Coordinates of C-alpha atoms in Angstrom, one line a residue:
Chain A
M540 CA 78.1 9.4 22.5
T541 CA 78.0 5.6 22.9
F542 CA 76.1 6.1 26.1
L543 CA 73.5 8.1 24.2
L544 CA 73.1 5.5 21.5
I545 CA 72.5 2.8 24.1
F546 CA 70.1 5.0 25.9
L547 CA 68.1 5.6 22.7
S548 CA 67.9 2.0 21.5
F549 CA 64.8 -0.1 22.4
L550 CA 64.5 -3.9 22.3
P551 CA 62.4 -5.2 19.4
P552 CA 59.6 -7.8 19.8
T553 CA 60.7 -11.5 19.6
D554 CA 59.4 -14.7 18.1
V555 CA 57.5 -13.1 15.2
I556 CA 55.4 -15.9 13.9
A557 CA 53.4 -15.7 10.6
R558 CA 50.8 -18.3 9.6
D559 CA 48.1 -18.6 7.1
K560 CA 44.7 -17.7 8.7
P561 CA 42.7 -20.9 9.0
N562 CA 39.1 -21.3 7.7
D563 CA 39.1 -18.3 5.5
A564 CA 38.8 -17.4 1.8
G565 CA 42.5 -16.7 1.5
S566 CA 44.5 -13.4 1.3
T567 CA 45.0 -13.3 5.0
I568 CA 48.1 -14.1 7.1
S569 CA 48.0 -13.9 10.9
L570 CA 51.0 -12.5 12.8
S571 CA 51.8 -12.9 16.5
W572 CA 54.9 -11.9 18.5
N573 CA 56.2 -11.6 22.0
L574 CA 56.1 -8.0 23.4
S575 CA 59.2 -6.0 23.5
A576 CA 60.9 -6.0 26.9
D577 CA 60.6 -2.2 26.6
D578 CA 56.9 -2.3 25.8
A579 CA 55.9 0.2 28.6
L580 CA 58.4 2.8 27.1
I581 CA 57.6 2.6 23.4
D582 CA 54.9 4.3 21.2
G583 CA 53.8 1.1 19.5
Y584 CA 54.6 -1.5 16.8
V585 CA 54.9 -1.1 13.1
I586 CA 54.3 -4.2 10.9
M587 CA 56.3 -4.5 7.7
K588 CA 56.5 -7.2 5.0
R589 CA 58.3 -8.1 1.8
E590 CA 58.1 -10.9 -0.7
A591 CA 60.5 -13.7 0.5
S592 CA 61.9 -14.1 -3.0
D593 CA 63.1 -10.5 -3.0
Q594 CA 65.8 -10.7 -0.4
A595 CA 67.4 -7.5 -1.5
G596 CA 64.1 -5.6 -1.3
E597 CA 63.0 -3.2 1.3
Y598 CA 60.3 -4.0 3.9
S599 CA 57.2 -1.9 3.4
K600 CA 54.9 -0.9 6.1
I601 CA 51.5 -2.6 6.1
G602 CA 50.1 -1.5 9.5
S603 CA 50.7 -0.5 13.1
T604 CA 49.4 -1.1 16.5
I605 CA 49.5 0.5 19.9
R606 CA 51.9 -0.9 22.6
G607 CA 50.7 -4.1 24.4
V608 CA 49.3 -5.6 21.3
M609 CA 50.7 -9.0 20.2
A610 CA 48.8 -9.8 17.0
F611 CA 48.0 -8.4 13.6
E612 CA 46.3 -9.7 10.4
D613 CA 47.6 -8.9 7.0
E614 CA 44.5 -9.0 4.9
N615 CA 46.1 -8.0 1.6
A616 CA 48.4 -10.9 1.0
Q617 CA 48.4 -12.4 -2.5
D618 CA 47.6 -16.2 -2.3
G619 CA 50.6 -18.4 -3.3
I620 CA 53.3 -15.8 -2.7
P621 CA 55.6 -16.3 0.3
Y622 CA 56.0 -13.2 2.5
E623 CA 58.4 -12.4 5.3
Y624 CA 57.3 -10.1 8.1
V625 CA 59.2 -8.0 10.6
V626 CA 57.6 -6.2 13.6
A627 CA 59.4 -3.0 14.7
V628 CA 59.2 -1.1 17.8
I629 CA 58.6 2.6 17.2
K630 CA 59.7 5.4 19.5
N631 CA 59.8 9.0 18.5
G632 CA 59.6 8.0 14.8
E633 CA 62.6 5.7 15.0
L634 CA 62.2 1.9 14.2
F635 CA 63.9 -1.0 15.9
E636 CA 63.2 -4.1 13.8
S637 CA 62.7 -7.7 15.0
A638 CA 64.2 -10.7 13.2
P639 CA 62.1 -11.7 10.1
S640 CA 59.4 -14.4 10.3
E641 CA 59.6 -17.6 8.4
P642 CA 58.3 -17.2 4.8
T643 CA 54.5 -17.8 4.8
V644 CA 51.9 -18.3 2.1
S645 CA 48.2 -17.5 2.4
S646 CA 45.7 -19.8 0.8
P647 CA 41.9 -20.3 0.8
Q648 CA 40.3 -23.3 2.6
V649 CA 37.5 -25.3 1.0
F650 CA 36.2 -26.6 4.3
H651 CA 35.6 -24.4 7.4
T652 CA 36.5 -26.8 10.3
G653 CA 34.8 -24.4 12.8
R654 CA 31.5 -25.1 11.2
T655 CA 31.6 -28.9 11.2
N656 CA 28.5 -29.0 13.5
V657 CA 26.5 -27.0 10.9
L658 CA 27.5 -29.6 8.3
I659 CA 26.4 -32.4 10.6
A660 CA 23.1 -30.7 11.4
I661 CA 22.4 -30.2 7.7
A662 CA 23.4 -33.8 6.8
V663 CA 21.2 -35.2 9.6
F664 CA 18.3 -33.1 8.4
T665 CA 18.8 -34.0 4.7
L666 CA 18.9 -37.7 5.6
M667 CA 15.6 -37.4 7.6
L668 CA 14.2 -35.5 4.6
A669 CA 15.2 -38.2 2.2
Y670 CA 13.7 -40.9 4.5
F671 CA 10.4 -39.2 5.0
V672 CA 10.0 -38.3 1.3
A673 CA 10.6 -41.9 0.4
K674 CA 8.1 -43.0 3.0
A675 CA 5.5 -40.6 1.7
R676 CA 6.1 -41.7 -1.9
S677 CA 5.7 -45.3 -0.9
G678 CA 2.1 -44.5 -0.2
K679 CA 2.2 -44.6 3.6
G680 CA -0.1 -41.9 5.0
L681 CA 1.7 -39.3 7.0
F682 CA -0.5 -37.6 9.6
I683 CA -0.6 -33.8 9.9
R684 CA -2.7 -32.2 12.6
K685 CA -5.4 -29.7 11.6
I686 CA -4.1 -26.1 11.1
A687 CA -7.0 -23.7 11.6
G688 CA -5.9 -21.0 9.1
L689 CA -5.5 -23.5 6.3
A690 CA -8.7 -25.3 6.9
A691 CA -10.3 -21.9 6.2
V692 CA -8.7 -21.5 2.7
E693 CA -11.5 -23.5 1.0
E694 CA -14.1 -21.3 2.9
A695 CA -12.3 -18.2 1.8
V696 CA -12.3 -19.1 -1.9
G697 CA -15.9 -20.2 -1.7
R698 CA -16.9 -17.0 0.0
A699 CA -15.3 -14.9 -2.8
T700 CA -17.1 -17.0 -5.5
E701 CA -20.5 -16.6 -3.8
M702 CA -20.0 -12.8 -3.5
G703 CA -18.7 -12.6 -7.1
K704 CA -15.7 -10.6 -5.9
P705 CA -11.9 -11.2 -6.4
I706 CA -9.4 -12.7 -4.1
L707 CA -6.3 -10.6 -3.2
Y708 CA -3.1 -12.6 -2.6
V709 CA -0.1 -10.5 -1.4
P710 CA 3.0 -12.8 -1.5
G711 CA 4.8 -10.6 1.0
L712 CA 7.4 -7.9 0.4
G713 CA 10.5 -10.1 0.5
D714 CA 12.3 -11.0 -2.7
I715 CA 12.4 -14.6 -3.9
D716 CA 15.5 -15.5 -1.8
W717 CA 13.4 -15.2 1.4
T718 CA 12.3 -18.5 2.8
A719 CA 8.9 -17.1 3.6
T720 CA 8.4 -15.9 -0.1
I721 CA 9.3 -19.4 -1.3
A722 CA 6.7 -20.9 1.1
S723 CA 4.2 -18.2 0.0
M724 CA 4.7 -19.3 -3.7
N725 CA 3.9 -22.9 -2.7
I726 CA 0.7 -21.7 -1.0
L727 CA -0.2 -19.4 -3.9
G728 CA -0.1 -22.5 -6.2
E729 CA -2.6 -24.3 -4.1
V730 CA -4.9 -21.3 -3.6
A731 CA -4.7 -20.7 -7.4
K732 CA -5.8 -24.3 -8.1
K733 CA -8.9 -23.8 -6.0
I734 CA -9.5 -20.5 -7.7
A735 CA -9.2 -22.1 -11.1
L736 CA -11.9 -24.7 -10.0
Y737 CA -14.3 -22.1 -8.5
D738 CA -13.8 -19.7 -11.4
T739 CA -13.0 -16.7 -9.1
A740 CA -11.0 -13.6 -10.1
L741 CA -7.5 -13.3 -8.5
I742 CA -5.2 -10.3 -7.9
V743 CA -1.5 -11.0 -7.0
P744 CA 0.4 -7.8 -6.7
N745 CA 4.2 -8.0 -6.5
R746 CA 7.0 -5.8 -5.1
W747 CA 9.9 -7.5 -6.9
S748 CA 10.4 -8.3 -10.6
V749 CA 11.6 -11.8 -9.8
T750 CA 8.7 -12.6 -7.5
Y751 CA 6.4 -11.2 -10.2
T752 CA 7.7 -13.6 -12.7
V753 CA 7.6 -16.5 -10.3
S754 CA 4.0 -15.7 -9.2
K755 CA 2.9 -15.5 -12.8
E756 CA 4.4 -18.9 -13.5
V757 CA 3.0 -20.5 -10.4
V758 CA -0.6 -19.2 -11.0
K759 CA -0.4 -20.1 -14.7
E760 CA 0.8 -23.6 -13.8
A761 CA -2.0 -24.0 -11.3
F762 CA -4.6 -23.2 -13.9
I763 CA -3.0 -25.6 -16.4
S764 CA -2.8 -28.4 -13.8
E765 CA -6.5 -28.0 -13.1
G766 CA -7.2 -28.3 -16.8
R767 CA -8.5 -24.7 -17.1
P768 CA -5.6 -22.8 -18.8
E769 CA -8.1 -20.6 -20.7
K770 CA -9.4 -19.1 -17.4
F771 CA -5.9 -17.7 -16.6
K772 CA -5.8 -13.9 -17.2
E773 CA -2.5 -12.1 -17.6
D774 CA -3.6 -9.2 -15.3
Y775 CA -4.2 -11.6 -12.4
V776 CA -0.6 -11.1 -11.5
R777 CA 0.7 -7.5 -11.3
Y778 CA 3.9 -5.7 -10.6
L779 CA 3.5 -2.6 -8.4
T780 CA 6.7 -1.0 -7.1
E781 CA 9.7 -1.7 -5.0
A782 CA 9.0 1.2 -2.7
Q783 CA 7.8 -0.3 0.5
F784 CA 5.1 2.3 1.4
G785 CA 4.3 3.0 -2.2
F786 CA 3.5 -0.8 -2.4
A787 CA 1.4 -0.5 0.8
A788 CA -0.5 2.6 -0.6
A789 CA -1.2 0.7 -3.8
I790 CA -2.5 -2.3 -1.9
N791 CA -4.8 0.0 0.1
G792 CA -6.1 1.4 -3.2
I793 CA -6.8 -2.1 -4.5
I794 CA -8.6 -3.1 -1.4
M795 CA -10.8 -0.1 -1.4
R796 CA -11.6 0.0 -5.1
E797 CA -11.7 -3.7 -6.2
K798 CA -13.3 -4.8 -2.9
P799 CA -11.8 -8.3 -2.7
A800 CA -13.9 -10.7 -0.7
T801 CA -10.8 -12.4 0.7
N802 CA -7.3 -11.1 1.3
F803 CA -4.3 -13.4 1.7
F804 CA -1.1 -11.8 3.2
V805 CA 1.4 -14.6 3.0
G806 CA 5.1 -14.2 3.0
R807 CA 7.7 -11.8 4.5
F808 CA 6.3 -8.4 5.8
W809 CA 7.7 -5.4 7.5
A810 CA 6.2 -2.1 8.8
E811 CA 3.4 -2.0 6.2
S812 CA 1.7 -5.1 7.6
L813 CA -0.8 -3.3 9.8
I814 CA -1.6 -0.7 7.2
M815 CA -2.7 -3.3 4.7
A816 CA -4.4 -5.7 7.2
E817 CA -6.3 -2.9 8.9
T818 CA -7.6 -1.5 5.6
G819 CA -8.7 -5.0 4.6
S820 CA -10.4 -5.4 8.0
Q821 CA -12.2 -2.1 7.6
A822 CA -13.3 -3.0 4.0
G823 CA -14.9 -6.2 5.5
S824 CA -12.7 -8.7 3.7
F825 CA -12.2 -12.1 5.1
Q826 CA -8.4 -12.2 5.8
I827 CA -5.8 -15.0 6.2
A828 CA -2.3 -14.0 7.0
G829 CA 0.9 -16.0 7.3
T830 CA 4.4 -14.8 8.1
D831 CA 7.6 -15.7 9.9
S832 CA 8.3 -12.0 10.7
V833 CA 7.9 -12.1 14.5
L834 CA 7.5 -8.4 14.8
Q835 CA 4.6 -8.3 12.3
L836 CA 2.7 -11.4 13.6
P837 CA 0.9 -9.5 16.4
F838 CA -0.5 -7.0 13.9
F839 CA -1.8 -9.8 11.7
V840 CA -3.2 -11.7 14.7
T841 CA -5.1 -8.5 15.6
A842 CA -6.4 -7.5 12.2
C843 CA -7.0 -10.9 10.4
D844 CA -9.4 -13.7 10.8
Y845 CA -6.7 -16.4 10.7
T846 CA -2.9 -16.2 11.0
L847 CA -0.3 -18.7 10.2
M848 CA 2.5 -18.2 12.6
G849 CA 6.1 -19.0 11.6
E850 CA 6.4 -22.7 11.1
E851 CA 2.7 -23.0 10.2
L852 CA 3.6 -21.0 7.1
Y853 CA 6.1 -23.6 6.0
A854 CA 3.7 -26.4 6.9
A855 CA 0.9 -24.8 4.9
S856 CA 1.9 -26.0 1.4
A857 CA 2.3 -29.6 2.6
Y858 CA -1.0 -29.4 4.4
L859 CA -2.9 -28.0 1.3
S860 CA -1.3 -30.1 -1.4
R861 CA -0.5 -33.4 0.4
E862 CA 2.3 -33.9 -2.1
P863 CA 4.8 -36.5 -0.9
L864 CA 7.8 -34.2 -1.3
L865 CA 6.3 -31.5 0.9
L866 CA 4.8 -33.9 3.4
G867 CA 8.2 -35.6 3.8
S868 CA 9.8 -32.2 4.3
L869 CA 7.2 -31.3 7.0
K870 CA 7.8 -34.6 8.8
A871 CA 11.6 -34.0 8.6
Q872 CA 11.1 -30.5 10.1
D873 CA 9.0 -32.0 12.9
Y874 CA 11.7 -34.6 13.8
G875 CA 14.3 -31.8 13.6
K876 CA 12.3 -29.9 16.2
L877 CA 12.1 -33.1 18.3
I878 CA 15.9 -33.4 18.2
V879 CA 16.3 -29.7 19.2
L880 CA 13.9 -30.3 22.1
L881 CA 15.7 -33.4 23.3
M882 CA 19.1 -31.6 23.0
L883 CA 17.8 -28.7 25.1
I884 CA 16.7 -31.1 27.9
F885 CA 19.8 -33.3 27.8
L886 CA 22.3 -30.5 27.5
T887 CA 20.7 -28.8 30.5
A888 CA 20.6 -32.0 32.5
F889 CA 24.3 -32.7 31.7
S890 CA 25.4 -29.2 32.6
F891 CA 24.0 -29.8 36.1
L892 CA 26.0 -33.0 36.3
N893 CA 29.1 -30.9 35.5
I894 CA 29.4 -32.4 32.0
N895 CA 29.7 -29.4 29.7
L896 CA 28.8 -30.3 26.1
L897 CA 27.9 -26.8 25.0
G898 CA 31.0 -26.8 22.8
I899 CA 29.2 -28.9 20.2
L900 CA 26.8 -26.0 19.5
R901 CA 29.5 -23.4 19.1
V902 CA 30.1 -22.0 15.6
Q903 CA 33.1 -20.0 14.6
Chain B
M1266 CA 5.0 29.3 6.3
S1267 CA 7.6 27.8 4.0
S1268 CA 8.4 29.5 0.7
D1269 CA 10.3 26.4 -0.6
P1270 CA 8.1 24.8 -3.3
W1271 CA 9.6 21.3 -2.5
I1272 CA 8.4 21.6 1.1
W1273 CA 5.0 22.4 -0.3
V1274 CA 5.0 19.4 -2.6
G1275 CA 6.1 17.2 0.3
A1276 CA 3.4 18.6 2.7
L1277 CA 0.6 18.4 0.1
L1278 CA 1.5 14.8 -0.8
T1279 CA 1.6 13.9 2.9
L1280 CA -1.9 15.4 3.3
M1281 CA -3.1 13.5 0.3
I1282 CA -1.9 10.2 1.7
F1283 CA -3.4 11.1 5.2
S1284 CA -6.8 11.8 3.5
F1285 CA -7.2 8.0 3.2
L1286 CA -7.9 8.1 7.0
Y1287 CA -11.3 9.7 6.0
K1288 CA -12.0 7.5 3.0
D1289 CA -10.7 6.6 -0.5
N1290 CA -10.8 9.8 -2.5
P1291 CA -9.3 11.4 -5.7
F1292 CA -6.5 13.1 -3.8
Y1293 CA -5.4 9.8 -2.2
K1294 CA -5.7 8.2 -5.6
F1295 CA -3.4 10.9 -7.1
G1296 CA -0.9 10.6 -4.3
E1297 CA -0.8 6.8 -4.5
H1298 CA -0.3 6.7 -8.3
L1299 CA 2.3 9.4 -8.2
F1300 CA 4.2 7.5 -5.4
V1301 CA 4.1 4.2 -7.3
G1302 CA 5.1 5.9 -10.6
V1303 CA 7.9 8.0 -9.2
A1304 CA 9.3 5.1 -7.2
N1305 CA 9.4 2.9 -10.3
G1306 CA 11.2 5.6 -12.2
Y1307 CA 13.6 6.1 -9.3
Y1308 CA 14.5 2.4 -9.0
I1309 CA 15.1 2.0 -12.8
V1310 CA 17.7 4.8 -12.6
F1311 CA 19.0 3.5 -9.2
Y1312 CA 19.6 0.0 -10.6
W1313 CA 21.2 1.2 -13.8
H1314 CA 23.7 3.3 -11.8
N1315 CA 24.3 1.0 -8.9
S1316 CA 23.9 -2.5 -10.3
L1317 CA 23.7 -2.9 -14.1
R1318 CA 26.4 -0.5 -15.1
P1319 CA 29.1 -1.1 -12.5
N1320 CA 28.5 -4.8 -12.0
L1321 CA 27.7 -5.9 -15.5
F1322 CA 28.3 -3.6 -18.4
E1323 CA 31.6 -2.1 -17.2
P1324 CA 33.2 -5.5 -16.5
L1325 CA 31.9 -6.7 -19.8
G1326 CA 33.4 -3.6 -21.5
A1327 CA 36.7 -4.4 -19.8
G1328 CA 36.7 -7.8 -21.5
E1329 CA 35.6 -9.9 -18.5
F1330 CA 33.4 -12.2 -20.5
I1331 CA 32.4 -14.4 -17.6
Y1332 CA 29.8 -11.7 -17.0
L1333 CA 28.0 -13.0 -20.1
V1334 CA 26.6 -15.7 -17.9
P1335 CA 24.6 -13.4 -15.6
L1336 CA 23.6 -11.3 -18.6
L1337 CA 22.2 -14.4 -20.3
L1338 CA 20.4 -15.4 -17.1
G1339 CA 18.9 -11.9 -16.8
L1340 CA 17.8 -11.9 -20.5
M1341 CA 16.0 -15.2 -20.0
Y1342 CA 13.5 -13.4 -17.8
F1343 CA 12.3 -11.6 -20.9
T1344 CA 11.6 -14.9 -22.8
R1345 CA 8.2 -14.7 -21.0
F1346 CA 7.1 -12.4 -23.8
I1347 CA 7.9 -15.1 -26.5
P1348 CA 5.5 -17.9 -26.0
K1349 CA 7.6 -20.5 -27.9
V1350 CA 10.6 -20.2 -25.6
S1351 CA 8.8 -18.9 -22.5
W1352 CA 9.8 -22.1 -20.6
L1353 CA 13.4 -20.6 -20.5
V1354 CA 12.3 -18.3 -17.7
R1355 CA 12.4 -21.2 -15.4
I1356 CA 16.2 -21.4 -15.6
P1357 CA 17.0 -18.1 -13.9
I1358 CA 14.1 -18.6 -11.5
G1359 CA 15.5 -22.0 -10.5
F1360 CA 19.0 -20.5 -10.2
M1361 CA 17.7 -17.7 -7.9
I1362 CA 15.7 -20.0 -5.7
G1363 CA 18.5 -22.5 -5.5
W1364 CA 21.0 -19.7 -4.7
G1365 CA 18.7 -18.3 -2.1
A1366 CA 18.0 -21.6 -0.4
G1367 CA 21.7 -22.7 -0.6
L1368 CA 22.8 -19.5 1.0
S1369 CA 20.2 -19.2 3.7
I1370 CA 20.0 -22.8 4.9
P1371 CA 23.5 -23.0 6.5
A1372 CA 23.1 -19.5 7.8
L1373 CA 19.8 -20.4 9.4
F1374 CA 21.2 -23.5 11.0
Q1375 CA 24.0 -21.5 12.4
A1376 CA 22.1 -18.4 13.6
E1377 CA 18.6 -19.7 14.4
V1378 CA 19.2 -23.3 15.5
L1379 CA 22.7 -23.8 17.0
R1380 CA 23.2 -20.3 18.6
Q1381 CA 19.6 -20.2 19.9
L1382 CA 20.1 -23.7 21.4
E1383 CA 23.3 -22.6 23.1
G1384 CA 21.6 -19.5 24.5
T1385 CA 18.6 -21.5 25.8
V1386 CA 20.4 -24.3 27.7
V1387 CA 20.4 -23.6 31.4
A1388 CA 23.6 -24.2 33.3
P1389 CA 24.5 -23.9 37.0
S1390 CA 26.3 -20.7 36.1
S1391 CA 22.9 -19.3 35.2
F1392 CA 22.1 -19.3 38.9
T1393 CA 25.0 -17.0 39.9
N1394 CA 22.2 -14.5 40.2
P1395 CA 19.2 -16.5 41.5
M1396 CA 16.6 -14.3 39.7
S1397 CA 18.4 -14.6 36.3
G1398 CA 18.5 -18.4 36.9
I1399 CA 14.7 -18.4 37.4
W1400 CA 14.2 -16.4 34.2
S1401 CA 16.5 -18.8 32.3
L1402 CA 14.4 -21.7 33.5
I1403 CA 11.2 -19.9 32.4
I1404 CA 12.7 -19.3 29.0
L1405 CA 13.7 -23.0 28.7
V1406 CA 10.1 -24.1 29.6
G1407 CA 8.7 -21.5 27.1
V1408 CA 11.0 -22.7 24.3
I1409 CA 10.1 -26.4 24.9
C1410 CA 6.3 -25.7 25.1
T1411 CA 6.5 -23.4 22.0
L1412 CA 8.4 -26.1 20.0
I1413 CA 5.7 -28.6 21.0
Y1414 CA 3.0 -26.2 19.7
F1415 CA 4.7 -26.2 16.3
F1416 CA 4.8 -30.0 16.2
F1417 CA 2.4 -31.0 13.4
S1418 CA 2.8 -34.8 13.3
K1419 CA 0.6 -35.5 16.3
E1420 CA -2.8 -34.4 17.3
H1421 CA -2.5 -31.9 20.2
K1422 CA -4.3 -34.0 22.8
G1423 CA -3.3 -35.1 26.4
I1424 CA 0.1 -34.0 27.6
L1425 CA 0.9 -32.7 24.1
G1426 CA -2.3 -30.6 24.2
H1427 CA -1.5 -29.2 27.7
T1428 CA 2.1 -28.2 26.8
S1429 CA 1.2 -26.7 23.5
R1430 CA -1.5 -24.6 25.2
I1431 CA 1.3 -23.3 27.6
G1432 CA 3.3 -22.7 24.4
I1433 CA 0.6 -20.5 22.9
I1434 CA 0.5 -18.5 26.1
F1435 CA 4.2 -17.8 25.8
I1436 CA 3.8 -16.9 22.1
M1437 CA 0.9 -14.5 22.9
I1438 CA 2.9 -12.8 25.8
G1439 CA 5.8 -12.4 23.3
F1440 CA 3.3 -10.9 20.7
G1441 CA 1.9 -8.5 23.3
A1442 CA 5.4 -7.2 24.2
S1443 CA 6.3 -7.0 20.5
F1444 CA 3.0 -5.2 19.7
G1445 CA 3.6 -2.5 22.3
Y1446 CA 7.2 -2.0 21.2
T1447 CA 6.4 -1.8 17.5
V1448 CA 3.4 0.6 18.0
M1449 CA 5.8 2.9 19.9
A1450 CA 8.1 2.9 16.9
R1451 CA 5.2 3.6 14.5
V1452 CA 4.0 6.5 16.7
S1453 CA 7.5 8.0 16.4
L1454 CA 7.1 7.8 12.6
L1455 CA 3.8 9.7 12.8
I1456 CA 5.4 12.3 15.1
G1457 CA 8.2 12.8 12.5
R1458 CA 5.6 13.5 9.8
I1459 CA 3.6 15.9 12.0
Q1460 CA 6.8 17.7 12.9
F1461 CA 7.5 18.1 9.2
L1462 CA 4.0 19.6 8.7
L1463 CA 4.2 21.9 11.7
G1464 CA 7.8 22.8 11.4
P1465 CA 9.4 23.2 7.9
W1466 CA 5.9 23.7 6.3
L1467 CA 3.8 25.8 8.6
G1468 CA 6.7 27.2 10.7
L1469 CA 4.6 26.7 13.9
I1470 CA 7.4 24.8 15.7
D1471 CA 11.2 25.0 15.5

């Protein structure tokens, strides 16, 4: 009988260590252990826990692993409560428990140390931004090279005025939290200012309720700033639908029925880009597009007269308005790109000198 | 031919939308207006069941009064209709834009700057396979020249002009590849629609 008991017992894992998972939002405790000496013979491991204050309480099962595994994460810990863990070997349904871990408490961390490089990058960029904005505000002229698509905006508005036809401005299909949509709103403001001066009709269809509200405010503000609030009409800015292709179908309808002289497609676009741009092209409209959607840019390049590509979209509002804040932001972006370029060259050169600095770019 | 009335509705609406390929016509106009109207109705119900009720009204009903803050912010959008207090609409707009920018800037730095940088740097290990090493070098040159194209603070003349021209060549090659890839995907969408017409509707194919 004794022989049988010895034969059926298996050695449990050793050194069960529990620690609060670093750089998380709490509620997680990481466990590690040394494999059982009988690892090759067992079915797996069962992980159990109990509150450390409840010494008389039973351990309850929280998970299991196959054999050969030395770690587990308890993602259902309650922050501030100390827990003890045991890891048991399981064989034919029978458990052989390890010694309990030290009591461990989970807690959230305010700062993610694995993302310090992101913080430094943002801090450097913010400092550059502050410096260039201050420089622009001090009246020092900041040079921006000519961007073809933007130089054509004046021409586009003038053309619509001469033809007595409206201008269609589609601020993309992204909601307001898309960077391209925010950039588009800045450009819309500048285009609307020119429209207010030229006395041309404007159509701004929107896919989202929030962009609709923002577009309306931006256009209204532009007319007020040009001293022509009476020229603003409520139906300049319209809400269509959230349905992607329903929106595209409606834009096609607007292009064919209201015959805009100029179409602006500026913002975030998806599969509907070519449908709209192609219809505009067939209707003979002058078209300016701008997006940071890499997959849609080729379609706009093909079907539009001018296309603002990626960064040019972000540069556009500064280029058009020459406002110090936007100019400073554009300069900061330029110097940010310069830093990236220099880092690429130096990190490559260092790697060939056997100095590996790639770790500074890694983000957890 | 199908006897299911919903298949007929789907097929006729598909043909109405396709009729735009000929020219704008009353059938397309009907299909377009129906699409927009039905989609709006659908989304109102969708947001009520998936957002407003479970994420706002149910927690409020359960006494979680912190949800009054988003309710208040949401209601501020409607102040547009009351001229005297219409300026209040700027508060939720500012909140949304601030939230969007705050959330996306660190994510962009992480995913589109640091990780891309790490992936572009060429190391001796890139030459374990000589061909992949050469491609890594081409990518590095392409990224540098493309970055220079997007540099707005200097006129593109001299060396800057030459490198930015190489940059635009890289960009156009990328666009060409992307164009072909995306057109293929669009053609597969068209095939899906044609299959619907020939299969479930007309019964000409399985």
